């Protein structure tokens, strides 16, 4: 396994971020991931702050919902982060939660088409290409970034269904899977991603798969985990989530890695009582058991 980290969940107020990211940097956590759930913190603004407050931790955003953004703006913001903090920003995009997109008048008739067009244009812009495209949703006329990244960067896609997973293989550099993905789901996702890569004739660098793992430790861990799985409607799905000590969590991480995850990101419960302590637990107790 090559990657490991934790999530700063947007159920926490934005002003809590600084303390959490500083702990992550201090204890040597590999990656700290942020979410852009409607209608909580903005993904780019929190990522920029987290990167500025730290020296070494990689900061991921999973995911930016593409219906809310013109692809040129996504590219501008992504390129800016990559130039200011080389090698430390990890950005993922997705088609968004459709109910939320409907609330803001941005719901697309074909979310997969929109995501495909956005991914292809975004990766071209970040390569420094001048892009002209007249798609169903994405339309650019000779657009090029003045300040593209100075090195090749990865663009991740969030995916769950078969069409989205094949699309991720076809048009993204990596895939982000939710915490509702058990080991068998990771294996299935890998197969579908590989199908997409083969259909697109992609034989470039390996496609990185990032998987969230819902985890709880300390007092009341099992009760908190169970409550969240029930709320998500997945309490009876085998292999989802883990509660217990560092060894129990590490074993769950390794099961996902054996199923095909390149990076596993621990996702605390939404009511985690000690976010800073959870990051310390992940870095100091779990990481040594899973990262060789």
Tab-separated table of C-alpha atoms in Angstrom:
chain	number	residue	atom	x	y	z
A	1	UNK	CA	0.000	0.000	0.000
A	2	UNK	CA	1.363	3.396	-0.948
A	3	UNK	CA	-0.986	6.020	0.459
A	4	UNK	CA	-2.768	6.704	3.736
A	5	UNK	CA	-4.582	9.630	5.296
A	6	UNK	CA	-7.649	11.016	7.024
A	7	UNK	CA	-10.599	13.306	6.297
A	8	UNK	CA	-11.514	16.661	7.784
A	9	UNK	CA	-15.274	16.333	7.583
A	10	UNK	CA	-17.344	19.404	6.682
A	11	UNK	CA	-19.657	18.799	9.624
A	12	UNK	CA	-16.915	20.676	11.487
A	13	UNK	CA	-16.974	24.471	11.299
A	14	UNK	CA	-14.343	25.961	8.948
A	15	UNK	CA	-12.494	27.602	11.826
A	16	UNK	CA	-11.651	24.120	13.154
A	17	UNK	CA	-9.550	23.340	10.069
A	18	UNK	CA	-6.375	25.138	11.105
A	19	UNK	CA	-5.821	23.094	14.266
A	20	UNK	CA	-6.537	19.808	12.485
A	21	UNK	CA	-4.216	20.413	9.524
A	22	UNK	CA	-1.401	21.570	11.783
A	23	UNK	CA	-1.677	18.353	13.768
A	24	UNK	CA	-1.679	16.382	10.496
A	25	UNK	CA	1.545	18.097	9.423
A	26	UNK	CA	3.137	17.718	12.845
A	27	UNK	CA	2.491	13.980	13.181
A	28	UNK	CA	3.505	13.100	9.625
A	29	UNK	CA	0.154	12.156	8.128
A	30	UNK	CA	0.569	11.504	4.411
A	31	UNK	CA	-2.685	13.040	3.185
A	32	UNK	CA	-5.555	15.077	4.621
A	33	UNK	CA	-8.693	15.174	2.484
A	34	UNK	CA	-11.431	17.808	2.435
A	35	UNK	CA	-14.962	17.626	1.060
A	36	UNK	CA	-17.126	20.157	-0.715
A	37	UNK	CA	-20.540	19.028	0.487
A	38	UNK	CA	-23.362	21.465	-0.189
A	39	UNK	CA	-23.800	23.771	1.590
A	40	UNK	CA	-20.760	23.665	3.800
A	41	UNK	CA	-17.118	24.668	3.224
A	42	UNK	CA	-15.783	25.501	-0.216
A	43	UNK	CA	-13.245	22.973	-1.459
A	44	UNK	CA	-10.709	25.286	-3.065
A	45	UNK	CA	-10.746	27.886	-0.284
A	46	UNK	CA	-10.216	25.287	2.440
A	47	UNK	CA	-7.525	23.513	0.418
A	48	UNK	CA	-5.624	26.757	-0.122
A	49	UNK	CA	-5.766	27.562	3.591
A	50	UNK	CA	-4.727	24.038	4.594
A	51	UNK	CA	-1.776	24.073	2.224
A	52	UNK	CA	-0.664	27.515	3.421
A	53	UNK	CA	-0.814	26.460	7.076
A	54	UNK	CA	1.330	23.360	6.539
A	55	UNK	CA	4.689	22.356	5.088
A	56	UNK	CA	4.510	18.741	3.953
A	57	UNK	CA	1.089	17.059	4.165
A	58	UNK	CA	-0.685	16.491	0.856
A	59	UNK	CA	-4.157	18.023	0.767
A	60	UNK	CA	-6.885	16.377	-1.276
A	61	UNK	CA	-10.280	17.707	-2.289
A	62	UNK	CA	-12.821	15.016	-2.973
A	63	UNK	CA	-14.923	16.141	-4.614
A	64	UNK	CA	-15.609	19.364	-6.496
A	65	UNK	CA	-19.090	19.064	-8.099
A	66	UNK	CA	-18.679	20.029	-11.744
A	67	UNK	CA	-22.209	21.399	-12.301
A	68	UNK	CA	-21.275	24.307	-10.017
A	69	UNK	CA	-18.191	25.307	-12.039
A	70	UNK	CA	-17.141	26.415	-15.459
A	71	UNK	CA	-14.237	24.153	-16.375
A	72	UNK	CA	-11.970	27.136	-17.047
A	73	UNK	CA	-12.438	28.267	-13.453
A	74	UNK	CA	-11.721	24.753	-12.146
A	75	UNK	CA	-8.522	24.724	-14.209
A	76	UNK	CA	-7.445	28.184	-13.052
A	77	UNK	CA	-7.909	27.321	-9.385
A	78	UNK	CA	-6.289	23.897	-9.714
A	79	UNK	CA	-3.294	25.291	-11.585
A	80	UNK	CA	-2.830	28.030	-8.999
A	81	UNK	CA	-2.709	25.504	-6.143
A	82	UNK	CA	-0.314	23.244	-8.032
A	83	UNK	CA	2.066	26.130	-8.777
A	84	UNK	CA	1.992	27.553	-5.248
A	85	UNK	CA	2.258	24.155	-3.538
A	86	UNK	CA	3.957	21.785	-6.021
A	87	UNK	CA	3.249	18.122	-5.404
A	88	UNK	CA	0.948	18.722	-2.451
A	89	UNK	CA	-2.502	19.342	-3.958
A	90	UNK	CA	-4.761	16.470	-5.026
A	91	UNK	CA	-8.021	17.452	-6.704
A	92	UNK	CA	-11.007	15.321	-7.607
A	93	UNK	CA	-14.193	16.222	-9.441
A	94	UNK	CA	-17.579	14.539	-9.599
A	95	UNK	CA	-21.052	15.050	-11.021
A	96	UNK	CA	-22.381	16.070	-7.611
A	97	UNK	CA	-25.350	14.936	-5.551
A	98	UNK	CA	-28.236	15.496	-7.913
A	99	UNK	CA	-30.684	16.718	-5.269
A	100	UNK	CA	-28.192	19.384	-4.217
A	101	UNK	CA	-27.535	20.358	-7.815
A	102	UNK	CA	-31.281	20.725	-8.295
A	103	UNK	CA	-31.481	23.049	-5.300
A	104	UNK	CA	-29.145	25.540	-6.983
A	105	UNK	CA	-30.525	25.186	-10.495
A	106	UNK	CA	-27.454	23.335	-11.781
A	107	UNK	CA	-28.799	19.825	-12.263
A	108	UNK	CA	-27.648	18.361	-15.571
A	109	UNK	CA	-29.895	16.140	-17.675
A	110	UNK	CA	-26.909	13.855	-18.288
A	111	UNK	CA	-24.471	14.055	-15.349
A	112	UNK	CA	-22.114	11.492	-16.896
A	113	UNK	CA	-21.877	13.472	-20.150
A	114	UNK	CA	-21.098	16.634	-18.192
A	115	UNK	CA	-18.435	14.867	-16.129
A	116	UNK	CA	-16.805	13.403	-19.244
A	117	UNK	CA	-16.660	16.772	-21.001
A	118	UNK	CA	-15.353	18.492	-17.867
A	119	UNK	CA	-12.652	15.875	-17.247
A	120	UNK	CA	-11.345	15.896	-20.802
A	121	UNK	CA	-11.237	19.689	-20.991
A	122	UNK	CA	-9.752	20.065	-17.511
A	123	UNK	CA	-6.915	17.650	-18.126
A	124	UNK	CA	-6.124	19.345	-21.443
A	125	UNK	CA	-6.065	22.797	-19.851
A	126	UNK	CA	-3.816	21.602	-17.019
A	127	UNK	CA	-1.403	20.164	-19.594
A	128	UNK	CA	-1.071	23.680	-20.987
A	129	UNK	CA	-3.056	23.020	-24.170
A	130	UNK	CA	-5.138	25.637	-25.945
A	131	UNK	CA	-8.615	24.152	-25.942
A	132	UNK	CA	-11.555	24.613	-28.241
A	133	UNK	CA	-14.547	22.388	-27.606
A	134	UNK	CA	-18.246	22.600	-28.368
A	135	UNK	CA	-19.823	19.963	-26.179
A	136	UNK	CA	-23.270	19.546	-24.791
A	137	UNK	CA	-22.229	21.287	-21.571
A	138	UNK	CA	-18.612	22.412	-21.928
A	139	UNK	CA	-17.876	25.072	-24.516
A	140	UNK	CA	-14.463	26.697	-24.836
A	141	UNK	CA	-13.105	28.868	-27.634
A	142	UNK	CA	-9.322	28.907	-27.779
A	143	UNK	CA	-8.860	28.862	-23.994
A	144	UNK	CA	-5.403	28.330	-22.528
A	145	UNK	CA	-4.035	28.955	-19.058
A	146	UNK	CA	-1.392	31.652	-18.686
A	147	UNK	CA	-0.038	29.808	-15.651
A	148	UNK	CA	-0.481	26.050	-16.141
A	149	UNK	CA	1.148	23.684	-13.631
A	150	UNK	CA	4.889	23.347	-14.067
A	151	UNK	CA	4.711	19.555	-13.875
A	152	UNK	CA	2.178	16.900	-14.799
A	153	UNK	CA	-0.680	16.694	-12.302
A	154	UNK	CA	-3.349	14.082	-11.621
A	155	UNK	CA	-7.068	14.736	-11.933
A	156	UNK	CA	-9.282	12.356	-9.976
A	157	UNK	CA	-12.938	11.537	-10.576
A	158	UNK	CA	-15.489	10.449	-8.040
A	159	UNK	CA	-17.499	7.479	-9.225
A	160	UNK	CA	-19.939	4.855	-7.945
A	161	UNK	CA	-22.043	3.404	-10.777
A	162	UNK	CA	-20.726	1.313	-13.696
A	163	UNK	CA	-20.916	4.143	-16.265
A	164	UNK	CA	-19.107	6.586	-13.991
A	165	UNK	CA	-16.424	4.049	-13.092
A	166	UNK	CA	-15.739	3.239	-16.742
A	167	UNK	CA	-15.639	6.974	-17.448
A	168	UNK	CA	-13.097	7.471	-14.662
A	169	UNK	CA	-10.859	4.908	-16.312
A	170	UNK	CA	-11.358	6.542	-19.680
A	171	UNK	CA	-10.923	10.204	-18.786
A	172	UNK	CA	-9.343	10.614	-15.309
A	173	UNK	CA	-5.981	9.848	-13.737
A	174	UNK	CA	-7.474	8.297	-10.618
A	175	UNK	CA	-10.757	7.450	-8.935
A	176	UNK	CA	-12.194	8.326	-5.525
A	177	UNK	CA	-14.559	5.752	-3.983
A	178	UNK	CA	-16.886	6.545	-1.082
A	179	UNK	CA	-16.861	4.891	2.317
A	180	UNK	CA	-19.864	2.859	1.156
A	181	UNK	CA	-17.424	0.692	-0.820
A	182	UNK	CA	-16.558	-2.653	0.739
A	183	UNK	CA	-13.557	-4.709	-0.459
A	184	UNK	CA	-15.683	-6.559	-3.037
A	185	UNK	CA	-16.846	-3.173	-4.305
A	186	UNK	CA	-13.238	-2.071	-4.731
A	187	UNK	CA	-12.519	-5.161	-6.831
A	188	UNK	CA	-15.582	-4.479	-8.963
A	189	UNK	CA	-14.586	-0.822	-9.356
A	190	UNK	CA	-11.091	-1.829	-10.472
A	191	UNK	CA	-12.536	-4.090	-13.169
A	192	UNK	CA	-14.807	-1.345	-14.497
A	193	UNK	CA	-12.045	1.264	-14.395
A	194	UNK	CA	-9.773	-1.072	-16.343
A	195	UNK	CA	-12.549	-1.613	-18.888
A	196	UNK	CA	-12.744	2.145	-19.390
A	197	UNK	CA	-8.991	2.452	-19.743
A	198	UNK	CA	-8.887	-0.363	-22.293
A	199	UNK	CA	-11.762	1.119	-24.314
A	200	UNK	CA	-9.933	4.459	-24.442
A	201	UNK	CA	-6.645	2.802	-25.392
A	202	UNK	CA	-4.942	4.179	-22.294
A	203	UNK	CA	-1.674	2.517	-21.425
A	204	UNK	CA	-0.158	5.493	-19.599
A	205	UNK	CA	0.727	5.649	-15.906
A	206	UNK	CA	-1.201	3.496	-13.469
A	207	UNK	CA	-4.621	4.695	-12.366
A	208	UNK	CA	-4.678	5.441	-8.608
A	209	UNK	CA	-7.737	4.393	-6.614
A	210	UNK	CA	-8.485	6.265	-3.385
A	211	UNK	CA	-11.009	4.704	-0.990
A	212	UNK	CA	-12.538	6.247	2.114
A	213	UNK	CA	-12.952	3.982	5.154
A	214	UNK	CA	-15.431	4.950	7.853
A	215	UNK	CA	-13.624	4.409	11.134
A	216	UNK	CA	-14.261	5.017	14.826
A	217	UNK	CA	-12.076	4.518	17.867
A	218	UNK	CA	-12.197	5.307	21.554
A	219	UNK	CA	-15.221	5.551	23.825
A	220	UNK	CA	-18.520	4.751	22.136
A	221	UNK	CA	-16.822	3.838	18.854
A	222	UNK	CA	-19.099	0.946	17.920
A	223	UNK	CA	-22.235	2.909	18.717
A	224	UNK	CA	-21.101	5.911	16.678
A	225	UNK	CA	-20.135	3.729	13.726
A	226	UNK	CA	-23.411	1.816	13.806
A	227	UNK	CA	-25.458	5.010	14.010
A	228	UNK	CA	-23.750	6.442	10.927
A	229	UNK	CA	-24.129	3.239	8.903
A	230	UNK	CA	-27.821	3.121	9.822
A	231	UNK	CA	-28.262	6.755	8.803
A	232	UNK	CA	-26.636	5.965	5.449
A	233	UNK	CA	-28.880	2.933	4.978
A	234	UNK	CA	-25.929	0.532	4.668
A	235	UNK	CA	-25.764	-0.980	8.144
A	236	UNK	CA	-26.290	-4.498	6.820
A	237	UNK	CA	-23.617	-4.391	4.105
A	238	UNK	CA	-20.677	-6.654	5.084
A	239	UNK	CA	-17.236	-5.084	5.184
A	240	UNK	CA	-18.295	-1.456	5.624
A	241	UNK	CA	-16.663	0.567	8.375
A	242	UNK	CA	-14.540	-0.428	11.332
A	243	UNK	CA	-14.596	0.341	15.041
A	244	UNK	CA	-11.855	-0.513	17.495
A	245	UNK	CA	-8.174	-0.078	18.216
A	246	UNK	CA	-5.324	0.605	15.811
A	247	UNK	CA	-4.907	-3.052	14.840
A	248	UNK	CA	-8.595	-3.438	13.998
A	249	UNK	CA	-8.513	-0.325	11.844
A	250	UNK	CA	-5.242	-1.368	10.191
A	251	UNK	CA	-6.699	-4.771	9.318
A	252	UNK	CA	-9.662	-3.062	7.608
A	253	UNK	CA	-7.289	-0.760	5.725
A	254	UNK	CA	-5.243	-3.707	4.507
A	255	UNK	CA	-8.360	-5.528	3.310
A	256	UNK	CA	-9.155	-2.554	1.080
A	257	UNK	CA	-5.554	-2.403	-0.122
A	258	UNK	CA	-5.591	-6.097	-0.984
A	259	UNK	CA	-8.799	-5.510	-2.960
A	260	UNK	CA	-7.121	-2.870	-5.107
A	261	UNK	CA	-7.033	0.431	-3.198
A	262	UNK	CA	-3.828	2.397	-3.680
A	263	UNK	CA	-4.688	4.906	-0.965
A	264	UNK	CA	-7.027	4.499	2.000
A	265	UNK	CA	-8.335	7.583	3.762
A	266	UNK	CA	-9.832	7.157	7.231
A	267	UNK	CA	-13.183	8.906	7.514
A	268	UNK	CA	-14.221	9.697	11.088
A	269	UNK	CA	-17.872	9.610	12.014
A	270	UNK	CA	-19.721	12.876	11.639
A	271	UNK	CA	-19.910	13.188	15.419
A	272	UNK	CA	-16.233	12.359	16.102
A	273	UNK	CA	-15.599	14.052	19.482
A	274	UNK	CA	-11.872	14.696	18.978
A	275	UNK	CA	-10.872	15.434	15.339
A	276	UNK	CA	-7.293	16.323	16.256
A	277	UNK	CA	-7.001	13.141	18.320
A	278	UNK	CA	-8.384	11.107	15.415
A	279	UNK	CA	-5.644	12.474	13.127
A	280	UNK	CA	-3.001	11.610	15.732
A	281	UNK	CA	-4.451	8.120	16.077
A	282	UNK	CA	-4.359	7.647	12.297
A	283	UNK	CA	-0.780	8.842	11.879
A	284	UNK	CA	0.891	7.538	15.011
A	285	UNK	CA	-0.946	4.271	15.654
A	286	UNK	CA	-2.519	3.046	12.409
A	287	UNK	CA	-0.046	4.248	9.785
A	288	UNK	CA	2.943	2.204	11.090
A	289	UNK	CA	0.800	-0.940	10.738
A	290	UNK	CA	-0.206	-0.363	7.119
A	291	UNK	CA	2.512	1.624	5.319
A	292	UNK	CA	5.736	-0.194	4.591
